[in-house]
Coordinates of C-alpha atoms in Angstrom, one line a residue:
M239 CA 0.0 0.0 -0.1
D240 CA 1.7 3.2 -1.1
D241 CA 2.0 6.4 1.0
K242 CA -1.4 8.0 -0.3
R243 CA -3.7 5.0 0.0
L244 CA -2.1 4.7 3.6
E245 CA -3.0 8.2 4.4
Q246 CA -6.8 8.2 3.0
R247 CA -7.1 5.1 5.2
L248 CA -5.9 6.8 8.3
H249 CA -8.1 9.6 7.4
L250 CA -11.3 7.5 7.4
L251 CA -10.6 5.8 10.6
K252 CA -10.4 9.5 12.2
D253 CA -13.3 10.3 10.6
S254 CA -15.4 7.4 12.0
Y255 CA -13.9 8.1 15.8
E256 CA -14.6 11.7 15.4
R257 CA -18.3 10.5 14.7
I258 CA -19.1 9.5 18.3
P259 CA -21.3 11.6 20.0
S260 CA -19.6 14.2 21.7
E261 CA -21.7 14.1 24.6
I262 CA -20.9 10.6 26.0
D263 CA -17.8 11.1 28.3
V264 CA -17.0 7.2 28.5
D265 CA -13.7 8.2 30.7
A266 CA -15.5 9.9 33.1
I267 CA -17.9 7.2 33.3
L268 CA -14.9 4.5 33.9
N269 CA -13.2 6.9 36.4
E270 CA -16.2 6.8 38.5
I271 CA -16.4 3.1 38.5
E272 CA -13.0 3.0 39.5
E273 CA -13.3 5.9 42.4
V274 CA -16.4 3.7 43.7
Q275 CA -14.5 0.4 43.7
V276 CA -11.4 2.1 45.4
N277 CA -13.6 3.2 48.2
E278 CA -14.9 0.0 48.6
K279 CA -11.8 -1.6 49.2
K280 CA -10.8 1.0 51.9
N281 CA -14.0 1.2 53.7
K282 CA -15.8 -1.7 53.4
G283 CA -19.7 -0.9 53.4
T284 CA -22.7 -2.4 54.4
K285 CA -24.4 -5.2 52.1
W286 CA -26.9 -2.6 50.7
Q287 CA -23.9 -0.4 49.6
R288 CA -21.8 -3.3 47.9
V289 CA -25.5 -3.8 46.1
T290 CA -25.7 -0.4 45.2
V291 CA -21.8 -0.2 43.7
W292 CA -22.9 -3.2 41.3
A293 CA -25.9 -1.6 40.3
V294 CA -24.3 1.4 39.4
S295 CA -21.6 -0.6 37.4
I296 CA -24.1 -2.7 35.3
A297 CA -26.1 0.6 34.7
S298 CA -23.2 2.2 33.3
V299 CA -22.0 -0.7 30.9
F300 CA -25.6 -0.6 29.8
I301 CA -25.6 3.0 29.0
I302 CA -22.5 2.9 26.8
G303 CA -23.9 -0.1 25.0
V304 CA -27.4 1.6 24.6
L305 CA -25.8 4.8 23.1
S306 CA -23.1 3.0 20.9
A307 CA -25.9 0.9 19.4
D308 CA -27.5 4.0 18.9
Y309 CA -24.7 5.6 17.1
L310 CA -25.0 2.3 14.7
E311 CA -28.1 2.5 13.9
G312 CA -28.1 6.6 13.5
G313 CA -25.7 6.5 10.2
G314 CA -22.3 5.5 11.7
I315 CA -22.3 2.2 9.8
K316 CA -23.5 3.7 6.6
N317 CA -21.1 6.7 6.6
S318 CA -18.5 4.5 7.1
Q319 CA -19.4 2.2 4.4
K320 CA -19.3 5.4 1.8
K321 CA -16.1 6.1 3.1
Q322 CA -14.8 2.7 2.2
E323 CA -16.6 3.1 -1.4
E324 CA -14.9 6.3 -2.1
L325 CA -11.2 4.7 -1.0
E326 CA -11.8 2.2 -2.9
Q327 CA -12.8 4.2 -6.1
T328 CA -9.9 6.6 -5.4
D329 CA -7.6 3.6 -5.7
D330 CA -9.5 2.5 -9.0
L331 CA -8.7 6.1 -10.1
I332 CA -5.0 6.0 -9.2
E333 CA -4.9 2.7 -10.7
Y334 CA -6.4 4.2 -14.2
A335 CA -4.6 7.1 -14.1
N336 CA -1.2 5.3 -13.3
S337 CA -2.2 2.9 -16.4
L338 CA -2.7 5.9 -19.0
K339 CA 0.7 7.2 -17.8
D340 CA 2.2 4.0 -18.8
Q341 CA 0.4 3.5 -22.1
Y342 CA 1.4 7.1 -23.0
E343 CA 5.4 6.7 -22.1
K344 CA 5.3 3.6 -24.2
E345 CA 3.7 5.5 -27.2
R346 CA 5.8 8.2 -26.7
E347 CA 8.8 6.0 -26.6
K348 CA 7.9 4.6 -30.0
R349 CA 8.0 7.6 -31.8
R350 CA 11.6 8.6 -30.2
Q351 CA 12.6 5.2 -31.3
V352 CA 11.5 5.5 -34.8
L353 CA 13.3 9.0 -35.1
G354 CA 16.2 7.7 -33.5
I355 CA 16.6 10.9 -31.5
P356 CA 18.1 10.9 -28.2
V357 CA 16.1 11.1 -24.8
K358 CA 17.6 14.2 -23.8
D359 CA 16.8 15.6 -27.4
F360 CA 13.5 14.2 -27.8
K361 CA 11.8 16.1 -24.8
T362 CA 13.0 19.6 -26.4
L363 CA 10.8 19.2 -29.5
S364 CA 7.7 21.7 -29.0
F365 CA 5.3 18.8 -30.0
V366 CA 6.6 16.5 -27.6
Q367 CA 6.6 19.1 -25.0
Q368 CA 3.0 20.0 -25.7
A369 CA 1.9 16.1 -25.4
D370 CA 4.4 15.8 -22.2
G371 CA 2.2 18.3 -20.7
F372 CA -1.4 16.7 -21.2
A373 CA 0.2 13.2 -19.9
S374 CA 1.3 15.3 -16.6
S375 CA -2.1 16.7 -16.1
I376 CA -3.2 13.4 -15.7
D377 CA -0.9 13.2 -12.9
Y378 CA -1.6 16.2 -11.4
F379 CA -5.5 15.5 -11.2
S380 CA -5.0 12.0 -9.9
K381 CA -2.7 13.6 -6.7
Q382 CA -6.0 16.1 -6.0
T383 CA -8.7 15.6 -3.3
Y384 CA -10.9 12.9 -4.3
D385 CA -13.7 14.0 -6.8
S386 CA -17.3 12.8 -6.1
N387 CA -17.9 12.5 -9.7
Y388 CA -16.6 9.0 -10.3
S389 CA -17.3 8.8 -14.0
T390 CA -16.3 12.5 -14.6
S391 CA -13.0 12.0 -13.6
K392 CA -12.3 9.0 -15.7
D393 CA -13.8 10.6 -18.4
R394 CA -11.1 13.8 -17.7
Y395 CA -8.3 11.4 -17.4
K396 CA -9.2 9.7 -20.7
E397 CA -9.4 13.1 -22.5
L398 CA -6.2 13.9 -21.5
F399 CA -4.4 11.1 -22.4
E400 CA -6.2 11.1 -25.8
K401 CA -5.0 14.6 -26.6
A402 CA -1.4 13.6 -25.0
V403 CA -1.4 10.6 -27.8
N404 CA -2.6 12.6 -30.4
N405 CA 0.1 15.1 -30.3
I406 CA 2.9 12.7 -29.8
H407 CA 1.9 11.3 -33.2
L408 CA 4.0 11.8 -36.3
P409 CA 3.0 13.8 -39.5
S410 CA 2.7 10.8 -41.3
E411 CA 0.6 9.0 -38.9
M412 CA -1.4 12.3 -39.1
V413 CA -1.8 11.7 -42.6
D414 CA -3.0 8.1 -42.1
D415 CA -6.0 9.0 -39.7
I416 CA -7.6 11.3 -41.9
L417 CA -7.1 8.9 -44.7
K418 CA -8.7 6.1 -43.0
Q419 CA -11.6 8.4 -41.8
Q420 CA -12.2 9.1 -45.5
E421 CA -13.9 12.3 -44.4
K422 CA -13.7 15.6 -45.9
L423 CA -13.1 17.9 -43.1
D424 CA -14.3 21.5 -42.9
E425 CA -12.4 24.6 -43.0
E426 CA -11.9 24.9 -39.4
K427 CA -10.8 21.3 -38.8
T428 CA -8.6 21.6 -41.9
S429 CA -6.7 24.4 -40.3
E430 CA -6.2 22.4 -36.9
F431 CA -5.1 19.8 -38.7
F432 CA -2.4 21.9 -40.7
N433 CA -1.4 24.1 -37.8
S434 CA -0.3 21.0 -36.0
Y435 CA 1.2 19.2 -38.8
Y436 CA 2.9 22.1 -39.6
S437 CA 4.3 22.8 -36.5
K438 CA 5.8 19.0 -36.2
I439 CA 7.3 19.4 -39.7
I440 CA 9.3 22.6 -38.9
D441 CA 10.3 21.0 -35.5
L442 CA 11.7 18.1 -37.0
K443 CA 13.2 20.1 -40.0
I444 CA 15.1 22.9 -37.5
Y445 CA 16.3 19.8 -35.5
F446 CA 17.5 17.7 -38.1
N447 CA 19.4 20.3 -39.9
K448 CA 21.3 21.2 -37.1
K449 CA 22.6 18.0 -36.9
Q450 CA 25.9 17.0 -38.3
N451 CA 25.6 13.2 -38.5
V452 CA 22.0 11.6 -39.7
T453 CA 21.8 7.9 -40.0
K454 CA 20.4 6.1 -43.0
N455 CA 17.7 4.7 -40.4
Q456 CA 16.9 8.7 -39.7
M457 CA 16.8 9.1 -43.5
V458 CA 14.1 6.5 -44.2
S459 CA 12.4 7.6 -41.4
L460 CA 12.3 11.4 -42.0
E461 CA 11.6 10.6 -45.9
A462 CA 8.2 8.7 -44.5
E463 CA 7.6 12.2 -43.0
G464 CA 8.0 14.1 -46.1
L465 CA 11.4 15.5 -45.5
Y466 CA 14.1 14.9 -47.9
F467 CA 17.6 15.7 -47.8
E468 CA 18.8 17.7 -50.5
N469 CA 21.8 20.5 -51.3
G470 CA 22.9 20.1 -47.7
K471 CA 19.6 20.5 -45.8
F472 CA 16.1 18.8 -44.9
H473 CA 13.0 20.2 -47.3
F474 CA 9.5 19.3 -47.4
K475 CA 8.0 17.4 -50.3
G476 CA 4.7 16.2 -50.6
N477 CA 4.5 12.6 -51.2
D478 CA 2.1 9.8 -52.4
N479 CA -0.3 10.0 -49.1
Y480 CA -0.1 13.9 -49.4
L481 CA -1.5 14.0 -52.6
A482 CA -4.4 11.9 -51.6
L483 CA -5.0 13.8 -48.2
K484 CA -5.7 17.0 -50.3
A485 CA -9.4 15.5 -51.2
F486 CA -10.1 15.3 -47.7
L487 CA -9.0 18.9 -46.6
A488 CA -10.8 22.3 -47.4
P489 CA -9.1 24.0 -50.6
P490 CA -7.6 26.9 -49.1
V491 CA -5.1 24.7 -47.2
A492 CA -3.4 24.3 -50.6
G493 CA -1.3 27.5 -50.3
Y494 CA 0.1 26.6 -46.8
F495 CA 1.3 23.1 -48.1
K496 CA 2.7 25.2 -51.0
M497 CA 4.4 27.4 -48.7
L498 CA 5.7 24.5 -46.5
E499 CA 7.2 23.2 -49.6
Q500 CA 9.1 26.2 -51.0
E501 CA 10.1 28.8 -48.2
P502 CA 11.4 30.9 -48.4
Y503 CA 10.4 33.0 -51.7
T504 CA 13.0 35.9 -51.0
Y505 CA 16.4 36.4 -49.7
A506 CA 18.0 39.6 -48.6
G507 CA 15.0 41.2 -50.8
E508 CA 15.6 38.8 -53.9
L509 CA 13.5 36.3 -55.1
V510 CA 14.6 32.9 -54.6
Y511 CA 12.6 31.6 -57.6
S512 CA 12.0 32.3 -61.4
L513 CA 9.6 35.2 -61.8
E514 CA 7.1 33.2 -63.1
D515 CA 7.5 30.3 -60.6
S516 CA 7.3 33.1 -57.9
V517 CA 4.1 34.7 -59.5
A518 CA 2.6 31.4 -59.7
A519 CA 3.2 30.9 -55.6
M520 CA 1.9 34.5 -55.2
L521 CA -1.5 33.8 -56.8
I522 CA -1.7 30.6 -54.8
F523 CA -1.4 32.3 -52.0
E524 CA -3.8 34.9 -52.7
N525 CA -6.9 32.3 -53.2
S526 CA -6.0 30.6 -50.2
L527 CA -5.9 34.3 -48.3
L528 CA -9.3 35.3 -49.8
E529 CA -11.1 32.1 -49.7
S530 CA -10.2 31.4 -46.1
F531 CA -10.6 32.8 -42.6
D532 CA -8.1 33.9 -39.9
Y533 CA -7.8 30.1 -38.6
Y534 CA -4.4 29.4 -40.1
S535 CA -1.8 30.1 -37.5
N536 CA 0.9 31.0 -40.3
I537 CA -1.4 33.3 -42.3
S538 CA 0.7 36.4 -41.2
T539 CA 3.7 34.7 -42.8
M540 CA 1.8 34.0 -46.2
K541 CA 0.7 37.8 -46.3
A542 CA 4.5 38.7 -46.0
Y543 CA 5.2 36.4 -48.5
Y544 CA 2.6 37.9 -50.9
T545 CA 3.7 41.5 -50.6
E546 CA 7.4 40.5 -51.0
I547 CA 7.1 38.6 -54.3
F548 CA 4.3 41.2 -55.7
H549 CA 6.6 44.2 -54.9
A550 CA 9.7 42.4 -56.3
V551 CA 7.6 41.2 -59.7
V552 CA 6.4 45.1 -60.2
K553 CA 9.0 47.2 -58.8
G554 CA 12.2 44.7 -59.6
T555 CA 15.4 44.1 -57.1
K556 CA 18.4 45.4 -56.7
D557 CA 19.6 42.6 -58.7
Q558 CA 16.9 42.6 -61.5
S559 CA 16.0 45.8 -62.4
I560 CA 12.5 46.0 -64.7
Y561 CA 14.4 48.2 -67.0
G562 CA 16.7 47.1 -70.0
D563 CA 19.6 48.8 -71.3
D564 CA 17.4 51.0 -73.6
G565 CA 15.7 52.7 -70.6
K566 CA 12.2 50.7 -71.3
V567 CA 10.6 48.2 -69.2
K568 CA 11.9 44.8 -70.2
E569 CA 9.6 42.7 -72.3
E570 CA 9.4 39.9 -70.0
Y571 CA 7.8 41.7 -67.2
R572 CA 5.4 43.5 -69.7
Q573 CA 4.1 40.3 -70.5
L574 CA 4.2 38.9 -67.2
W575 CA 2.1 41.9 -66.1
K576 CA -0.5 41.6 -68.7
A577 CA -0.8 37.7 -67.8
M578 CA -1.0 38.6 -64.2
M579 CA -3.9 41.0 -65.0
S580 CA -5.8 38.7 -67.3
Q581 CA -5.7 35.5 -64.5
T582 CA -7.4 37.8 -61.5
S583 CA -10.5 39.5 -60.8
N584 CA -11.4 41.5 -57.6
S585 CA -7.4 41.2 -56.8
P586 CA -4.8 43.7 -55.6
V587 CA -3.2 42.7 -59.0
N588 CA -6.2 44.1 -60.8
Y589 CA -6.1 47.3 -58.6
I590 CA -2.7 48.1 -58.7
L591 CA -1.3 47.0 -62.1
P592 CA -3.8 48.6 -64.6
P593 CA -2.9 52.3 -64.0
I594 CA 0.9 51.4 -63.9
V595 CA 0.8 49.4 -67.4
K596 CA -1.4 52.4 -68.9
E597 CA 0.8 55.1 -67.8
F598 CA 4.1 52.8 -69.2
E599 CA 2.4 52.2 -72.1
A600 CA 1.3 55.8 -72.7
S601 CA 5.3 56.7 -71.9
N602 CA 6.5 54.2 -74.5
W603 CA 7.3 52.0 -71.7
R604 CA 9.5 54.6 -69.6
K605 CA 7.7 56.4 -67.1
S606 CA 4.8 55.7 -64.6
D607 CA 3.7 57.9 -61.7
S608 CA 1.8 54.8 -60.0
W609 CA 4.9 52.8 -60.5
E610 CA 7.0 55.4 -58.5
S611 CA 4.9 55.7 -55.9
L612 CA 4.2 52.2 -55.3
N613 CA 5.6 50.8 -51.9
N614 CA 4.9 47.6 -49.8
R615 CA 2.0 49.4 -47.7
D616 CA 0.2 50.0 -51.0
I617 CA 0.0 46.4 -51.7
D618 CA -0.9 45.4 -48.1
D619 CA -3.8 48.0 -47.9
A620 CA -5.0 46.3 -51.5
L621 CA -4.9 42.8 -50.0
H622 CA -6.4 43.8 -46.7
L623 CA -9.1 45.4 -48.6
A624 CA -9.7 42.1 -50.8
I625 CA -9.4 40.2 -47.5
N626 CA -12.5 42.1 -46.2
G627 CA -14.7 41.8 -49.6
D628 CA -14.2 45.5 -50.0
L629 CA -11.4 46.2 -52.7
G630 CA -14.2 45.5 -55.7
Q631 CA -15.4 49.2 -54.9
F632 CA -12.1 50.4 -56.1
I633 CA -11.5 48.4 -59.2
E634 CA -13.6 49.8 -61.9
N635 CA -11.9 53.0 -61.9
P636 CA -8.6 52.7 -59.9
L637 CA -5.9 54.9 -58.8
T638 CA -5.9 58.5 -59.8
G639 CA -2.7 59.2 -57.8
N640 CA -1.8 57.8 -54.7
N641 CA -0.4 60.7 -52.6
E642 CA -0.8 60.0 -48.5
T643 CA -1.8 62.8 -46.8
P644 CA -0.6 62.5 -43.1
V645 CA -3.0 63.0 -40.1
D646 CA -0.5 65.5 -38.3
D647 CA -0.9 69.0 -36.9
N648 CA -1.2 70.8 -40.1
F649 CA -3.7 69.0 -41.0
A650 CA -5.6 69.0 -37.9
Q651 CA -5.1 73.1 -38.0
R652 CA -6.7 73.1 -41.9
I653 CA -9.6 70.9 -40.4
H654 CA -10.1 73.3 -37.5
A655 CA -10.1 76.6 -39.9
L656 CA -12.5 74.6 -42.0
Y657 CA -15.2 73.9 -38.9
K658 CA -14.6 77.6 -38.1
L659 CA -16.1 78.5 -41.2
F660 CA -19.0 76.3 -41.8
A661 CA -20.1 75.0 -38.2
G662 CA -23.2 77.3 -37.1
T663 CA -24.0 78.5 -40.4
Y664 CA -23.8 75.3 -42.4
D665 CA -23.1 77.2 -45.9
Q666 CA -22.6 74.3 -48.2
T667 CA -20.8 76.6 -50.3
V668 CA -17.9 77.1 -47.9
L669 CA -16.7 73.6 -48.7
K670 CA -17.3 73.5 -52.1
D671 CA -13.1 73.6 -52.9
A672 CA -12.8 71.3 -49.6
K673 CA -10.6 68.2 -50.6
P674 CA -12.3 64.5 -50.0
E675 CA -9.6 64.0 -47.6
E676 CA -10.4 67.4 -45.7
I677 CA -14.3 66.8 -45.7
V678 CA -13.2 63.3 -44.0
G679 CA -10.8 64.7 -41.8
L680 CA -13.8 67.4 -40.8
Y681 CA -16.3 64.4 -40.4
Y682 CA -14.1 62.5 -37.7
Y683 CA -13.2 66.4 -35.9
C684 CA -17.0 66.7 -35.8
A685 CA -16.9 63.1 -33.8
Q686 CA -14.2 64.4 -31.3
L687 CA -16.3 67.3 -30.4
G688 CA -19.6 65.6 -30.0
D689 CA -21.0 67.8 -32.5
E690 CA -23.4 65.6 -34.1
V691 CA -25.5 68.9 -36.0
T692 CA -22.4 69.5 -38.2
K693 CA -21.5 66.1 -38.8
Y694 CA -25.1 65.5 -39.9
E695 CA -24.6 68.5 -42.5
L696 CA -21.6 66.8 -44.0
Y697 CA -23.9 63.8 -45.5
I698 CA -25.2 63.9 -49.5
K699 CA -28.1 66.0 -49.6
D700 CA -29.2 64.6 -53.0
D701 CA -32.4 62.7 -53.0
Q702 CA -31.2 60.1 -55.5
Y703 CA -28.9 58.9 -52.7
Q704 CA -30.1 57.0 -49.4
R705 CA -30.6 59.7 -46.6
I706 CA -31.3 59.3 -43.0
P707 CA -34.0 61.9 -41.5
K708 CA -32.3 64.3 -39.1
E709 CA -34.3 63.4 -36.2
E710 CA -33.8 59.9 -36.5
Y711 CA -30.0 60.5 -36.9
M712 CA -30.1 62.7 -34.0
K713 CA -31.3 59.7 -31.7
A714 CA -29.0 57.0 -32.6
S715 CA -25.8 56.3 -30.8
H716 CA -22.7 58.0 -32.1
Q717 CA -18.9 57.3 -32.2
K718 CA -17.1 59.0 -29.8
I719 CA -13.1 59.7 -29.9
T720 CA -11.0 61.7 -28.1
D721 CA -8.6 63.2 -30.6
F722 CA -8.8 62.0 -34.6
R723 CA -4.8 62.3 -34.8
N724 CA -4.5 59.3 -32.5
E725 CA -7.4 57.4 -35.0
F726 CA -5.9 57.7 -38.2
S727 CA -2.1 57.9 -39.6
S728 CA -2.9 59.0 -43.1
L729 CA -5.6 59.2 -46.0
H730 CA -5.7 59.3 -49.7
F731 CA -8.8 59.8 -52.2
E732 CA -9.5 57.2 -54.6
Q733 CA -11.9 58.4 -57.7
R734 CA -13.8 56.1 -59.1
S735 CA -16.0 58.5 -61.2
D736 CA -16.8 61.9 -61.8
K737 CA -19.5 61.4 -59.2
E738 CA -17.9 58.9 -56.6
G739 CA -14.8 57.9 -54.6
Y740 CA -13.4 56.5 -51.5
V741 CA -11.2 58.1 -49.1
V742 CA -8.6 55.3 -48.0
L743 CA -7.9 55.5 -44.2
T744 CA -4.8 54.2 -42.8
L745 CA -5.7 53.4 -39.2
H746 CA -3.4 54.6 -36.5
P747 CA -1.7 51.8 -33.8
D748 CA -3.7 53.3 -30.9
R749 CA -7.0 53.9 -32.6
T750 CA -10.3 53.3 -30.4
L751 CA -12.0 53.0 -33.8
Y752 CA -12.4 49.6 -36.0
L753 CA -9.9 47.7 -34.1
H754 CA -9.9 44.7 -36.2
D755 CA -8.9 46.7 -39.5
E756 CA -5.7 48.5 -40.7
V757 CA -7.2 50.3 -43.4
I758 CA -10.9 51.1 -44.2
G759 CA -12.8 53.0 -47.3
F760 CA -15.0 56.0 -46.7
A761 CA -17.6 56.6 -49.4
M762 CA -17.7 59.8 -51.1
I763 CA -20.0 61.4 -53.7
H764 CA -19.7 64.6 -55.4
T765 CA -22.2 67.5 -55.5
E766 CA -22.1 71.0 -56.7
N767 CA -20.8 72.1 -53.5
G768 CA -18.2 69.6 -53.5
W769 CA -17.6 66.2 -52.0
R770 CA -19.8 64.9 -49.2
A771 CA -20.1 61.7 -47.1
A772 CA -22.3 58.9 -48.7
F773 CA -24.9 57.6 -46.0
M774 CA -22.8 54.8 -43.9
P775 CA -19.7 55.9 -45.5
T776 CA -17.2 53.2 -44.1
Q777 CA -19.9 50.0 -44.4

């Protein structure tokens, strides 16, 4: 019997003893009997005295017996039986927990031997540490105070055990499990599978790429996991099982597997692959990003690769200029850009490239202002709008100039001056020459001041556009900000037609509005008195 079981049994005995009614003072009764017997020896009394002593003694024993019987009939035995059952169930739970831990250790050791990794190294792998954490939880809970819900305790141990074993499974086993189930996973479950699969592949790749000597047996084991040794390093390659696996996973995962196979795509600002292969990967990433939710743990990495490739393909790199010796854009870039536009729709490609190509063509492929001003942030903004489904509103009539207006003290002073002219009078002609960016700045300055009446006057008044009655507007809840300079970093105007356009606002890191976005569009409509805010402009 181990220390824990002995301690529990002693606790049971202590509980049983303490249940004897406190009003019975057995020691006092016995002391009284002894005193009577001593007095009898010292002073022989009369016959009647001796009879009295014996009567008291018999009565005392009788009382103790009656009270003890009352204790037993009052539930003492039942409580002891219940405590005994609890002890037996606790013993069973401890044995069950120990059997699960032993079973886990065997499963863990199997994987270690398959990979041929030393014990001290195996426990440093991230996925092994996570599995060990679940296994340790079984031990932790089994040592806690008894859980009165016996079946719940067993279920908890079993759940922890299954999580530990699933985490210790090698990538190839994860694939086999999916193929055996023959059930197509939805996007959320697909991402859960890939996130775990990806982290294990990266763990193994990093570990074995640091090793100087890898045995033949380890090479064979790693190839089963999809890791092949080429050019002095291990790289992931999809094998036959991977090709079969794709049929049971949600389509957006294709981009993430592509990234796992080929990353990195840039090195020191240069493209690792050819122009054509880089663009092919970029467009696969685009499909994955536009069709999926933010379930994937490495979505930020994919976005970064997308932006880096796009920028290198359009702007060129230090080693690969887009210009030829004649000062014109090289033919391969011209054809590539046109092919990219023809293969996409509602894409950052369709938003960024058309004005660049148009301007280059107009200058005999020598100059483009849109190309000159293009930077990584422009690509990030376009990708963000595309992911949110907002990019389509810009594509029909793309960039008319991408000059950013910083939201700084100078901008704030201009907005304050406009406010002083317009507030109170609401003379629409005052704002006739105001830029769209200034109207948007004035809109949020009114929100900062809590002047909803003036802000309402900035909305479109034309009956052909949707409007909201003033009384209804004033009763509604409104945005509250302390300083619009802390809400937006910069803004610029995108004109779609003579009548419509959007101000694109890049949000400030310390903002209190639009917390889930990095950039938003603010719809504008042109009137005879200048640009005005559309109804619900940021929707």
